[in-house]
Coordinates of C-alpha atoms and ligand atoms in Angstrom, one line a residue:
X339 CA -148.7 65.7 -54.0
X340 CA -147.2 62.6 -52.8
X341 CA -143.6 62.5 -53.1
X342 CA -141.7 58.6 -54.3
X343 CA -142.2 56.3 -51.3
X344 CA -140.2 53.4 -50.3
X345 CA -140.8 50.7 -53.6
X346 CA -142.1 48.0 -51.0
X347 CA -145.1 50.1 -49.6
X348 CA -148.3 48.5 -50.7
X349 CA -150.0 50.1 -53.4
X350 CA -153.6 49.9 -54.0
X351 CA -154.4 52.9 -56.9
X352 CA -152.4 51.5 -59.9
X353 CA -152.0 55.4 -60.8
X354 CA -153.9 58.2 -62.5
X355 CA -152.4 58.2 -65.6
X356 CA -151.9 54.5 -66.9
X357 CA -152.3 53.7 -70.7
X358 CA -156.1 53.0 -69.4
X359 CA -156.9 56.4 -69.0
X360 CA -159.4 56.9 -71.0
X361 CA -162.0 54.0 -68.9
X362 CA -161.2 56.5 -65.5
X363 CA -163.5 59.8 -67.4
X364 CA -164.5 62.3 -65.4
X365 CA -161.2 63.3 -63.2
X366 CA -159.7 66.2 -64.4
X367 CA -156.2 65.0 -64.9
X368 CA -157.3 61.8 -66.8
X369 CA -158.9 64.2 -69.2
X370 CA -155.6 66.2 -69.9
X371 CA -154.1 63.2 -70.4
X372 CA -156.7 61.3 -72.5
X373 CA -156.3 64.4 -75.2
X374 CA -154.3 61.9 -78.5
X375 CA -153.8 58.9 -75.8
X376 CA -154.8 56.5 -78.7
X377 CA -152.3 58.1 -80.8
X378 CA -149.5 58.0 -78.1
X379 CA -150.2 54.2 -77.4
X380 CA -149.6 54.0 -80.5
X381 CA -146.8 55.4 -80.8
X382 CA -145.0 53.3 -77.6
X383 CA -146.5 49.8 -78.9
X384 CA -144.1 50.9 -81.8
X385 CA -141.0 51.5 -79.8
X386 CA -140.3 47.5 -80.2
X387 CA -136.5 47.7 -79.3
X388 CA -137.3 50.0 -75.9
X389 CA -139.3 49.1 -72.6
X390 CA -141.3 52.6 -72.2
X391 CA -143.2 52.5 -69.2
X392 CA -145.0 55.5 -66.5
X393 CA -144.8 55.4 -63.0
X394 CA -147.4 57.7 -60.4
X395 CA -145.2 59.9 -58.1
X396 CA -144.7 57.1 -55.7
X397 CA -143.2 55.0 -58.3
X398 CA -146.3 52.4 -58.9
X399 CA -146.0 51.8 -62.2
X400 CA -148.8 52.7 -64.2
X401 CA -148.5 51.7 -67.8
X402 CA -146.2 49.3 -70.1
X403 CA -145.6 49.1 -73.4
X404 CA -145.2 46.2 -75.3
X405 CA -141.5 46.5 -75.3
X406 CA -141.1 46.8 -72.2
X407 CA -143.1 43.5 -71.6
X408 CA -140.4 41.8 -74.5
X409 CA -137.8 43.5 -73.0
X410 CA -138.5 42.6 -69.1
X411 CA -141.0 39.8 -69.3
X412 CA -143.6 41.0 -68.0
X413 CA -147.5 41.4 -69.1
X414 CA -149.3 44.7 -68.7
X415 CA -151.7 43.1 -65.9
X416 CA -148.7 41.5 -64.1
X417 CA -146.9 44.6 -63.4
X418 CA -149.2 47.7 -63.1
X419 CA -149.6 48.5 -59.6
X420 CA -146.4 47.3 -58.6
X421 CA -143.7 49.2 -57.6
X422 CA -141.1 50.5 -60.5
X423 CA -138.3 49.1 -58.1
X424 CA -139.2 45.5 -59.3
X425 CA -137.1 46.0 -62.0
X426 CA -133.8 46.9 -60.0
X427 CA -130.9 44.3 -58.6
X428 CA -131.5 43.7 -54.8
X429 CA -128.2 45.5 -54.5
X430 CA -129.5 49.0 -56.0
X431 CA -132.4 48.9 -53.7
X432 CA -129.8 48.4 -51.2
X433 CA -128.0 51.4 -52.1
X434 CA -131.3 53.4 -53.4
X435 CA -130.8 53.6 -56.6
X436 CA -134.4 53.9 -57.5
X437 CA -134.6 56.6 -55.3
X438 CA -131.3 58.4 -56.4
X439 CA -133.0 58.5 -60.3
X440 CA -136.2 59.7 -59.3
X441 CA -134.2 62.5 -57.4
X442 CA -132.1 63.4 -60.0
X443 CA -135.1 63.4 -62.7
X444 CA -136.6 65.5 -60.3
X445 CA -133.8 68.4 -59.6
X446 CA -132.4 68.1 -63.4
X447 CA -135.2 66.8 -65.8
X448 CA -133.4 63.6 -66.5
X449 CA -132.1 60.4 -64.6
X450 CA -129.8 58.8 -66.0
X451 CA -128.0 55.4 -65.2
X452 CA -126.7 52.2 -67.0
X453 CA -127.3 49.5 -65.0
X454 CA -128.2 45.7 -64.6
X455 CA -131.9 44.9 -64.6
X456 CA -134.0 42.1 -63.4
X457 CA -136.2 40.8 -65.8
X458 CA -138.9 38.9 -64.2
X459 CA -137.2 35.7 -64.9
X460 CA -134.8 36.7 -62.3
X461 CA -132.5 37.0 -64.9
X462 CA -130.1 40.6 -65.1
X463 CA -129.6 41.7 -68.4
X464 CA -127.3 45.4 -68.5
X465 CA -129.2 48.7 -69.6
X466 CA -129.5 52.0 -70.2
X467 CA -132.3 53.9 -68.5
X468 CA -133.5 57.4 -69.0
X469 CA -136.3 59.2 -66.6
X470 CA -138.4 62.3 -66.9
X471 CA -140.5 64.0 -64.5
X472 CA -144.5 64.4 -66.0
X473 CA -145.6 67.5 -65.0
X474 CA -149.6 69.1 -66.0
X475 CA -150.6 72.1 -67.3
X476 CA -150.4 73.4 -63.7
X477 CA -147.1 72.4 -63.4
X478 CA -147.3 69.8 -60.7
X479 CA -146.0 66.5 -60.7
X480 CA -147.6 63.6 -62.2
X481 CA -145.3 60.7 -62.6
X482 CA -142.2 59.9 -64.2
X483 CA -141.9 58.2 -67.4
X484 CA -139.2 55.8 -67.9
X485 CA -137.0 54.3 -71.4
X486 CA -134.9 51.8 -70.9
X487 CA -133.0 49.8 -73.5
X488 CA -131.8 46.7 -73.6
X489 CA -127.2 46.9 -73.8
X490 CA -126.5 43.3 -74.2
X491 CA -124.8 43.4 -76.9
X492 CA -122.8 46.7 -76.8
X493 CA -121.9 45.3 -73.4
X494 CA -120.7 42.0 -75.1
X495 CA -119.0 43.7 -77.7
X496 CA -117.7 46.1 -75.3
X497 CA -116.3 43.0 -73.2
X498 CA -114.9 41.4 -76.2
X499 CA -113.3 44.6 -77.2
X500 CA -111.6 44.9 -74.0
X501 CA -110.6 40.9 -74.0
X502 CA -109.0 41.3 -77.3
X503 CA -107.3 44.3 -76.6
X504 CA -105.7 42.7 -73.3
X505 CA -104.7 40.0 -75.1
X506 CA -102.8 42.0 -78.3
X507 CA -101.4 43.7 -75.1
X508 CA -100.3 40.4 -73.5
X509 CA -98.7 39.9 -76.7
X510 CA -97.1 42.5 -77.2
X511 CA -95.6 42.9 -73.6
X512 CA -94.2 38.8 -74.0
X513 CA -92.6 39.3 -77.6
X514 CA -88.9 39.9 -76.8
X515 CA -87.9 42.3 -79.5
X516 CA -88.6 46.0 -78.4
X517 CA -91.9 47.6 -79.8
X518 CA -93.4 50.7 -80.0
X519 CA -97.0 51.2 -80.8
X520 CA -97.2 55.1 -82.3
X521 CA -99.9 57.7 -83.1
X522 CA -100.2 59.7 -86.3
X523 CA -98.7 62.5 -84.5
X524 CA -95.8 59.6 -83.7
X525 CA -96.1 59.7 -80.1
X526 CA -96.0 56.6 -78.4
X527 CA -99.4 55.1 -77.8
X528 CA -97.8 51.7 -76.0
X529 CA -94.2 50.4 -75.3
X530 CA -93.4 47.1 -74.5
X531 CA -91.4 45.9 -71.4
X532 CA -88.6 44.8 -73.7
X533 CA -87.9 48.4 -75.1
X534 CA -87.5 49.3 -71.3
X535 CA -85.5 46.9 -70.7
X536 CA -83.2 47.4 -74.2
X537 CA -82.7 50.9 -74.5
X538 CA -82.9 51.4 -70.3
X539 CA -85.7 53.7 -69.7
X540 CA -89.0 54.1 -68.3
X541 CA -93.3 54.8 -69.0
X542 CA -92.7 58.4 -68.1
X543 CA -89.3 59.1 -70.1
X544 CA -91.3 57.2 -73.1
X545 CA -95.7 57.3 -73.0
X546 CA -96.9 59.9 -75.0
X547 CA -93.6 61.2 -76.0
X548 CA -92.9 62.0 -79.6
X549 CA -90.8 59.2 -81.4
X550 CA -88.0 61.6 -82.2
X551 CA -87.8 63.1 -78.8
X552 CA -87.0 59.6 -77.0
X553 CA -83.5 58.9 -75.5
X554 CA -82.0 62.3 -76.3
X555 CA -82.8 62.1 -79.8
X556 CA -81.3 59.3 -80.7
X557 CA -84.5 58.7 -83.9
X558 CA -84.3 62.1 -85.1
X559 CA -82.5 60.5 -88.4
X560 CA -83.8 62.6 -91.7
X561 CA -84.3 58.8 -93.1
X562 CA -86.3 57.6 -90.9
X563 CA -88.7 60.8 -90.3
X564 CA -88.5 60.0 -94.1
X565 CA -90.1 56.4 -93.6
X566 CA -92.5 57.2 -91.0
X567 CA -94.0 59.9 -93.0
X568 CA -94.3 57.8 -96.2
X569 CA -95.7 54.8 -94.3
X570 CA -98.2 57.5 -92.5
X571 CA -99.4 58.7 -96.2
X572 CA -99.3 55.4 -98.1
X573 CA -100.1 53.1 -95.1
X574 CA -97.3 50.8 -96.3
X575 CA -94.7 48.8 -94.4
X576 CA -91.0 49.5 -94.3
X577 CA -88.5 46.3 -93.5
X578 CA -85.3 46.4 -91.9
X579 CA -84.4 50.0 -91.6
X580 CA -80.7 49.7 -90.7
X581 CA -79.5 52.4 -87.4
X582 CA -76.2 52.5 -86.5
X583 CA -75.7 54.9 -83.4
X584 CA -74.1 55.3 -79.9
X585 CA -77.2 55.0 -78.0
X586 CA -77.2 57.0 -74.7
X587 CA -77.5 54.4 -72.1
X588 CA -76.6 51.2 -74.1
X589 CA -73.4 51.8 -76.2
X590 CA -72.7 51.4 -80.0
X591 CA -75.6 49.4 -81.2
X592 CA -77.0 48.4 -85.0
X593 CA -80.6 48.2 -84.9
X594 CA -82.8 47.4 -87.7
X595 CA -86.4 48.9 -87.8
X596 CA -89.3 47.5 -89.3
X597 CA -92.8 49.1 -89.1
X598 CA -95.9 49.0 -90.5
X599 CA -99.6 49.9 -89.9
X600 CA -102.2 48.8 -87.9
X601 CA -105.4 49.4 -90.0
X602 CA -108.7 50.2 -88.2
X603 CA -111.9 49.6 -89.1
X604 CA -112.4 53.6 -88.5
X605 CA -109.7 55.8 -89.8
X606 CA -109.4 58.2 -87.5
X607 CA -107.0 57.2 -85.9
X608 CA -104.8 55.0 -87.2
X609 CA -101.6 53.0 -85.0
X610 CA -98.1 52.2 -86.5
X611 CA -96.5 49.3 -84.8
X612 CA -92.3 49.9 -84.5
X613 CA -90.0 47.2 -84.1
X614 CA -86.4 47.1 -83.2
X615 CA -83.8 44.2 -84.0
X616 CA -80.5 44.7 -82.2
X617 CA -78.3 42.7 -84.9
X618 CA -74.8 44.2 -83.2
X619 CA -73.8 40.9 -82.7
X620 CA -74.9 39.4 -85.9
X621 CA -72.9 41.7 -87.6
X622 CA -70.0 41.4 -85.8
X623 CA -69.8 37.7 -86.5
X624 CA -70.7 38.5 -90.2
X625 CA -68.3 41.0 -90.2
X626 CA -65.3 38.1 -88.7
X627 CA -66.5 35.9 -91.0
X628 CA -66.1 37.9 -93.7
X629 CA -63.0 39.0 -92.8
X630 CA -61.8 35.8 -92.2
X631 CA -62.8 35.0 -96.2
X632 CA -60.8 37.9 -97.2
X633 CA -57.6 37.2 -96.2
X634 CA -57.9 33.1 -96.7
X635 CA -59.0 33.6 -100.0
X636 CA -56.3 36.5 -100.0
X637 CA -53.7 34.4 -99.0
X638 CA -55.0 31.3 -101.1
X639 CA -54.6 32.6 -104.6
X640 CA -50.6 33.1 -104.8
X641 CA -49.9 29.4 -104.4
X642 CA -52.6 28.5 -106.7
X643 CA -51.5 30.4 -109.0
X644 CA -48.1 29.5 -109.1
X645 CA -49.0 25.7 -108.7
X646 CA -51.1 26.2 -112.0
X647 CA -47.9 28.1 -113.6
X648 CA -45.7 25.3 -112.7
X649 CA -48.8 22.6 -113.9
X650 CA -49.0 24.2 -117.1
X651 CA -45.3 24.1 -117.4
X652 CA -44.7 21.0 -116.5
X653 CA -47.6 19.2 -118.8
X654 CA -46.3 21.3 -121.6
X655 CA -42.7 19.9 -121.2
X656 CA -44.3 16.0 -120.9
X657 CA -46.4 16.7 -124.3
X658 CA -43.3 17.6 -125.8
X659 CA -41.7 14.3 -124.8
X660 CA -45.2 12.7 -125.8
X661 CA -45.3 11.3 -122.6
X662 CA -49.0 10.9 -123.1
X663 CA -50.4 9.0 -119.9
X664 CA -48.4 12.2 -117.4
X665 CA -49.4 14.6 -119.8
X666 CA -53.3 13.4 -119.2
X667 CA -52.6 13.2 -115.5
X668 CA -51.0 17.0 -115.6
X669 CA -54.5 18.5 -117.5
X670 CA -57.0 16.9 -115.1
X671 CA -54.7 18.9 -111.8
X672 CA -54.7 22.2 -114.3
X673 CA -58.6 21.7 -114.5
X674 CA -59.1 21.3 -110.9
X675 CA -56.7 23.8 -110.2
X676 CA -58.7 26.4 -112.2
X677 CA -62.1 25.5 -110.4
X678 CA -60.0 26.0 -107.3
X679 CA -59.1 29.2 -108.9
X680 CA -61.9 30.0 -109.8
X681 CA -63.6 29.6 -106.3
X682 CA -60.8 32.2 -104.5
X683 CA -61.7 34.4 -107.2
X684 CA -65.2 34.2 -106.3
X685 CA -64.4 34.4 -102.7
X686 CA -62.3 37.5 -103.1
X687 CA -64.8 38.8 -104.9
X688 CA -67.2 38.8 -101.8
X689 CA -64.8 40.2 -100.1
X690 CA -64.6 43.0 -102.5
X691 CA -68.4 43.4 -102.4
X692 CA -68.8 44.0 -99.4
X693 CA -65.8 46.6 -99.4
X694 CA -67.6 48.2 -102.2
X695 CA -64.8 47.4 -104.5
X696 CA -66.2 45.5 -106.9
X697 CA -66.5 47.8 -110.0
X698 CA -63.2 48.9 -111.3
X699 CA -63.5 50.6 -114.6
X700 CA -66.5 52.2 -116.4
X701 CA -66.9 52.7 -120.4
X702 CA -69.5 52.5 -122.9
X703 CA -69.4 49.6 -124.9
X704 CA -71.2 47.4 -127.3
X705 CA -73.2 44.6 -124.8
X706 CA -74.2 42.6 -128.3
X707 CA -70.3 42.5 -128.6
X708 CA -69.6 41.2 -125.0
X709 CA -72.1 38.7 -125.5
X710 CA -71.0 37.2 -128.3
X711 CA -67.4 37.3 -127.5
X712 CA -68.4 35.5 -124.7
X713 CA -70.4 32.7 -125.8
X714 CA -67.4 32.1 -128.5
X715 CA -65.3 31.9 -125.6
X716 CA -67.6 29.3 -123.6
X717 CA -68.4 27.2 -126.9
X718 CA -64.2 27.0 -127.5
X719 CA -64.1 24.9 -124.1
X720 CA -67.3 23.2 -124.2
X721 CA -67.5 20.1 -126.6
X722 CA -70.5 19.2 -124.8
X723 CA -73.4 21.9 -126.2
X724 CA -74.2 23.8 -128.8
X725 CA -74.2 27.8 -127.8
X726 CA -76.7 29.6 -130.1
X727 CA -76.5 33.7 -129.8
X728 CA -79.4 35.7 -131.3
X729 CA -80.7 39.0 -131.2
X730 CA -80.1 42.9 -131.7
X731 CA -76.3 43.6 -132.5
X732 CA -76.3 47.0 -131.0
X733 CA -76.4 47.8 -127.3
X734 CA -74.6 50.7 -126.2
X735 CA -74.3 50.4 -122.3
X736 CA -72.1 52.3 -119.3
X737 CA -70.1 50.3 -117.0
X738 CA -67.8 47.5 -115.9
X739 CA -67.0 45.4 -119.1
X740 CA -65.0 42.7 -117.9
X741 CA -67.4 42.4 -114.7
X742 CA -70.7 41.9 -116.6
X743 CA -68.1 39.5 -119.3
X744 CA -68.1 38.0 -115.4
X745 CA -72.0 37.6 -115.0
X746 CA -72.4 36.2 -118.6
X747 CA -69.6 33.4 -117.9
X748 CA -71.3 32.5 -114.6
X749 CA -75.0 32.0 -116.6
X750 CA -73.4 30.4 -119.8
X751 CA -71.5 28.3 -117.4
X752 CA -74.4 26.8 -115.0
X753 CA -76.8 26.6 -117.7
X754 CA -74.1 23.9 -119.7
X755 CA -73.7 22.6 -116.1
X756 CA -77.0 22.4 -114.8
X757 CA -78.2 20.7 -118.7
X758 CA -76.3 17.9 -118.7
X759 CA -79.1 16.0 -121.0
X760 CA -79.3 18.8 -123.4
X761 CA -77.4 19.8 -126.6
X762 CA -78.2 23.1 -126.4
X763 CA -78.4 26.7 -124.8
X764 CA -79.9 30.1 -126.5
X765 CA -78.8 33.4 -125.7
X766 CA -80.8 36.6 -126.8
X767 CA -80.4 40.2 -126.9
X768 CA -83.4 42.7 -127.5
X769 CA -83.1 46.4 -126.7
X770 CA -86.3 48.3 -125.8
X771 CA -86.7 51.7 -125.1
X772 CA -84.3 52.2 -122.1
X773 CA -83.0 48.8 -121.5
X774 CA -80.9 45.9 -123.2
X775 CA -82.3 42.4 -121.9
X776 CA -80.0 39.5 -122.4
X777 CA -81.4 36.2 -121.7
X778 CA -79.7 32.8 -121.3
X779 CA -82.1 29.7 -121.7
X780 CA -81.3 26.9 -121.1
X781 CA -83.1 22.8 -121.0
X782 CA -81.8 21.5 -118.1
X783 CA -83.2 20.0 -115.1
X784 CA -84.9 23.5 -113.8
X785 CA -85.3 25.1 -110.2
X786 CA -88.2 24.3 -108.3
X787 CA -90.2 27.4 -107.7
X788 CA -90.0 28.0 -104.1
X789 CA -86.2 28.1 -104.9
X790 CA -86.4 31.3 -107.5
X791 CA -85.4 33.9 -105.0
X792 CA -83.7 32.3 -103.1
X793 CA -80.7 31.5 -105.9
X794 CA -79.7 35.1 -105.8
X795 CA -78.5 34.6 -102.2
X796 CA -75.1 34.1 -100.7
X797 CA -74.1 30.7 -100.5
X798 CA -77.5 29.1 -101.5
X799 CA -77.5 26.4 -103.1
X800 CA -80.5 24.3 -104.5
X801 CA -80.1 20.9 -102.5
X802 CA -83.3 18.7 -103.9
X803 CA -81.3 18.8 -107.8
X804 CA -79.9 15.5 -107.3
X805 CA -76.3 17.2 -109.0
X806 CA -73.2 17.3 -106.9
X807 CA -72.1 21.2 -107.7
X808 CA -68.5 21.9 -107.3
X809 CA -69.4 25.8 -106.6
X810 CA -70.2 27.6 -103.5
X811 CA -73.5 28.8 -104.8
X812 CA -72.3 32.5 -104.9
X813 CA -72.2 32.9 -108.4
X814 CA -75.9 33.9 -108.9
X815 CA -75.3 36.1 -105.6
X816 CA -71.9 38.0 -107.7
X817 CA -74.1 38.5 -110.8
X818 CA -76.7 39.8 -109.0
X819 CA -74.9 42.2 -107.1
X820 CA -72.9 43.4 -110.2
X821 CA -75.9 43.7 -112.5
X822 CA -78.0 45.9 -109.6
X823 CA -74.7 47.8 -109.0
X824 CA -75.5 49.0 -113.0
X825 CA -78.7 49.9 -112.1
X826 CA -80.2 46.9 -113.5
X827 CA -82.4 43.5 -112.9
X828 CA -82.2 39.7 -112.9
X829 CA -84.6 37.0 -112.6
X830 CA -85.1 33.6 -113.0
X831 CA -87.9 31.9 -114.7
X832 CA -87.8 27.9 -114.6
X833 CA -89.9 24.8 -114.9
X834 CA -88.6 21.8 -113.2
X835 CA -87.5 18.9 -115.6
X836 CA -88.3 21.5 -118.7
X837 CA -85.5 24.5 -118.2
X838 CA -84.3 27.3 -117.1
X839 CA -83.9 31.0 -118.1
X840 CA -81.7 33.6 -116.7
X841 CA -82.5 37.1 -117.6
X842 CA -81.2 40.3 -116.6
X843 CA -81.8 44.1 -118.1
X844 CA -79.5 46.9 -117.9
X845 CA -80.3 50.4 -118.8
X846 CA -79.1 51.7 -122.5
X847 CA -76.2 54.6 -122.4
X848 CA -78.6 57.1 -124.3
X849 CA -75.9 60.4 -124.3
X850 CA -74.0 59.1 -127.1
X851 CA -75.7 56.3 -129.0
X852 CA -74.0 53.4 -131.3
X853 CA -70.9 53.8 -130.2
X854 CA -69.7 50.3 -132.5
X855 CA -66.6 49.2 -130.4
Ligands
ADP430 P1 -72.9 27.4 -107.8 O1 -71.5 27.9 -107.8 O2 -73.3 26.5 -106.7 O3 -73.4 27.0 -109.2 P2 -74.6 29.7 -108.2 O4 -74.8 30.9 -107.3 O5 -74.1 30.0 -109.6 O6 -73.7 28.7 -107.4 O7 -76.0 29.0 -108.3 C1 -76.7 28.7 -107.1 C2 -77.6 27.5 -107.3 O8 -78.6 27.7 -108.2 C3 -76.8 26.3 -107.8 O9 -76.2 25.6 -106.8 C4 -77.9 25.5 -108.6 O10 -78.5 24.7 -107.7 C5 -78.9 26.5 -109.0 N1 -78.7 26.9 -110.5 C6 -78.0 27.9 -111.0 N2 -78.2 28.0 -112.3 C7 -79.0 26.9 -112.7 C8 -79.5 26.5 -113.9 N3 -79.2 27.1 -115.1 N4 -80.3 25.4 -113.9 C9 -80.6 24.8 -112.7 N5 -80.1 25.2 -111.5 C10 -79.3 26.3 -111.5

């Protein structure tokens, strides 16, 4: 039996068992291997996407199917006879790779390789190959078959793959804000070169380390297991998770966490990206600045008070003396004395906010009444529109009364300023189910839209209204606050040029209904 030569000896017998067997009758070994050749031709002319192809023990190659000749380029004729090493990169027949498969084929029953090939072109294309010894009935060698398929575009893929991942990594390694790239068991696939640098620490003390077992346990917080859990179930984000903590190597620090996941195609395994925000610094300025409101405002309000005290006094004396034109001149300072007023109180009431001193006094009481009251109240000072109050007349709800009396002023108040065209505003009541919804509509000159949420923000203000507003634009942000502090909504609906509507919901007191105050 002749063992593989060198590819480059000359071959002259194109091998015993080529797809041609059957025109070579009368050698014993063609006739084992003529038994169902039709059928097997048939079979590897249907084998489109592979290049199946026999070689004799020497490696000549022997036969070719036809996708071997679309895979490689070349015809039947053109290749049988020559030597199966054709096929490799001058650099594996360097290194005797041809030789190395037919070895391995030979001691395990398979070669196996992934590898360029030359098609006859001269161009490479990468591809898998598989090899198998032939053996006869007698058990002696015969050849080697060999499948290969073309991986041009799994390599591709495979390169693009790679590419993108590099450059998500690239990304992530430039942003400055620490991240963390986690597992579903939470361990830490990827950290960036900013949470090294942030919390002090390194790949070993971090890769593949559960979240809550990083810098001395600094994220074992109940809360935020709680998040990461729920975002693992749900595959939801969470924003702004607030941490304040003495972190081992970098002091007292307020982070704020946001995280969300990164959905694969496959959902096996499934990544949640981590992000930290050190705001210690924000909120120390916030913090001064807030301060800094407090005690202005604070120290503001005694002499405005008494300066309205001694105004009132004062215009009252020159009425009485019917000293008209001083008299005039002594309403317009009380007027701007209670807008100035009325901005400290506002400002103090920030200030109490954020102390969480806001809400005084809780009761159950009639919201139908407060509303009313309150619109009487406006429409006594406002010669300008006409208040209309509609709606249920019983609304039994728990809580500050003279702080949501404080949310109604504030709507009643910038829907007559904000309308200065109109006659009129509407207020409603309706009670459903659990909740009394008080809305205060009015036809003014509207927020644009990209302005709704924003209102309900501390000192926003809508700039593109064309009115000079004497307020700080924290109003809105007050209401708010007090109505979500009752465990209640507002919202804003508005069309420019048409109107706007202020609603907000509280929840019904249900323990003891009607109580008619
Ligand atoms: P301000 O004291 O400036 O009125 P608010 O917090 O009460 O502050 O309101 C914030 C901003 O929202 C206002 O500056 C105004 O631009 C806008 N706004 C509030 N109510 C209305 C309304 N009814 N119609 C139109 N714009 C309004």
């Amino acid at each position: 039996m002749e063992q593989y030569q060198e590819p480059h000896t000359p071959q002259t017998d194109t091998g015993q068992f080529s797809s041609r067997l059957s025109e070579s009758e009368g050698q014993g070994l063609h006739h084992q291997f003529r038994v169902g050749d039709e059928f097997f031709r048939l079979v590897l002319e249907s084998l489109e996407e592979y290049a199946v192809f026999t070689t004799d023990t020497d490696g000549t190659i022997s036969s070719w199917n036809s996708g071997a000749q679309r895979l490689l380029g070349y015809t039947e004729p053109d290749i049988i006879g020559k030597p199966f090493a054709l096929i490799f990169t001058p650099e594996d027949i360097e290194n005797h790779a041809p030789q190395g498969e037919f070895a391995q084929a030979l001691q395990t029953g398979r070669g196996e390789d992934e590898r360029y090939h030359v098609k006859k072109d001269g161009t490479l294309f990468w591809a898998s190959g598989l090899l198998f010894p032939l053996f006869d009935s007698e058990k002696n060698l015969r050849g080697f078959t060999k499948i290969v398929r073309d991986l041009t575009e799994q390599k591709r893929a495979q390169q693009l793959i790679a590419e993108a991942r590099a450059y998500a990594e690239s990304i992530v390694e430039t942003i400055r804000e620490p991240l963390l790239v986690l597992d579903t068991d939470l361990r830490v696939v990827l950290a960036n070169r900013a949470f090294y640098t942030t919390f002090h620490t390194t790949p070993q003390e971090t890769e593949q380390q559960v979240v809550y077992t990083l810098g001395k346990g600094q994220w074992n917080i109940p809360a935020l297991r709680h998040l990461l859990e729920a975002i693992l179930s749900s595959a939801t984000v969470f924003e702004d998770f607030r941490v304040e903590d003495e972190f081992p190597a970098i002091g007292k620090k307020v982070m704020l966490l946001n995280a969300r996941t990164l959905s694969r195609e496959t959902h096996d395994r499934e990544l949640i990206l981590l992000a930290f925000e050190d705001v210690t610094e924000q909120d120390r300025l916030q913090q001064m600045k807030d301060e800094f409101i407090r005690i202005v405002s604070h120290e503001l309000k005694t002499p405005v008070t008494s300066l309205k005290g001694f105004a009132q006094l004062l215009l009252r004396r020159f009425q009485k003396q019917e000293d008209e034109q001083t008299a005039h001149i002594l309403s317009r300072m009380d007027r701007q004395l209670t807008i100035l007023s009325t901005l400290i109180n506002d400002l103090l009431d920030v200030a109490r906010l954020q102390r969480g001193k806001l809400l005084q006094k809780e009761e159950v009481f009639n919201l139908a009444d407060l509303v009313r009251e309150t619109v009487e109240d406006i429409q006594a000072i406002t010669p300008t529109h006409h208040l209309v109050f509609e709606g249920d007349e019983n609304a039994p709800v728990n809580g500050d009364r003279d702080r949501l009396g404080q949310v109604l002023i504030n709507l009643l108040t910038n829907a007559i300023k904000y309308s200065p065209q109109a006659e009129k505003v509407a207020v409603h009541l309706v009670t459903e189910e659990r909740f009394a919804t008080v809305r205060v509509e009015d036809f003014g000159i509207g927020i644009a839209t990209v302005h709704h949420e924003k209102v309900f923000e501390q000192y926003y203000q809508v700039t593109d209204q064309g009115t000079n507003s004497s307020g700080l634009g924290i109003g809105l942000y007050i209401s708010n606050e007090i109505i979500q502090h009752h465990q209640g909504r507002m919202w804003v609906e508005s069309t420019e040029g048409v109107g706007t509507t202020f609603t907000f919901s509280l929840p019904l007191h249900t323990e003891r209904p009607s109580p008619q105050q």
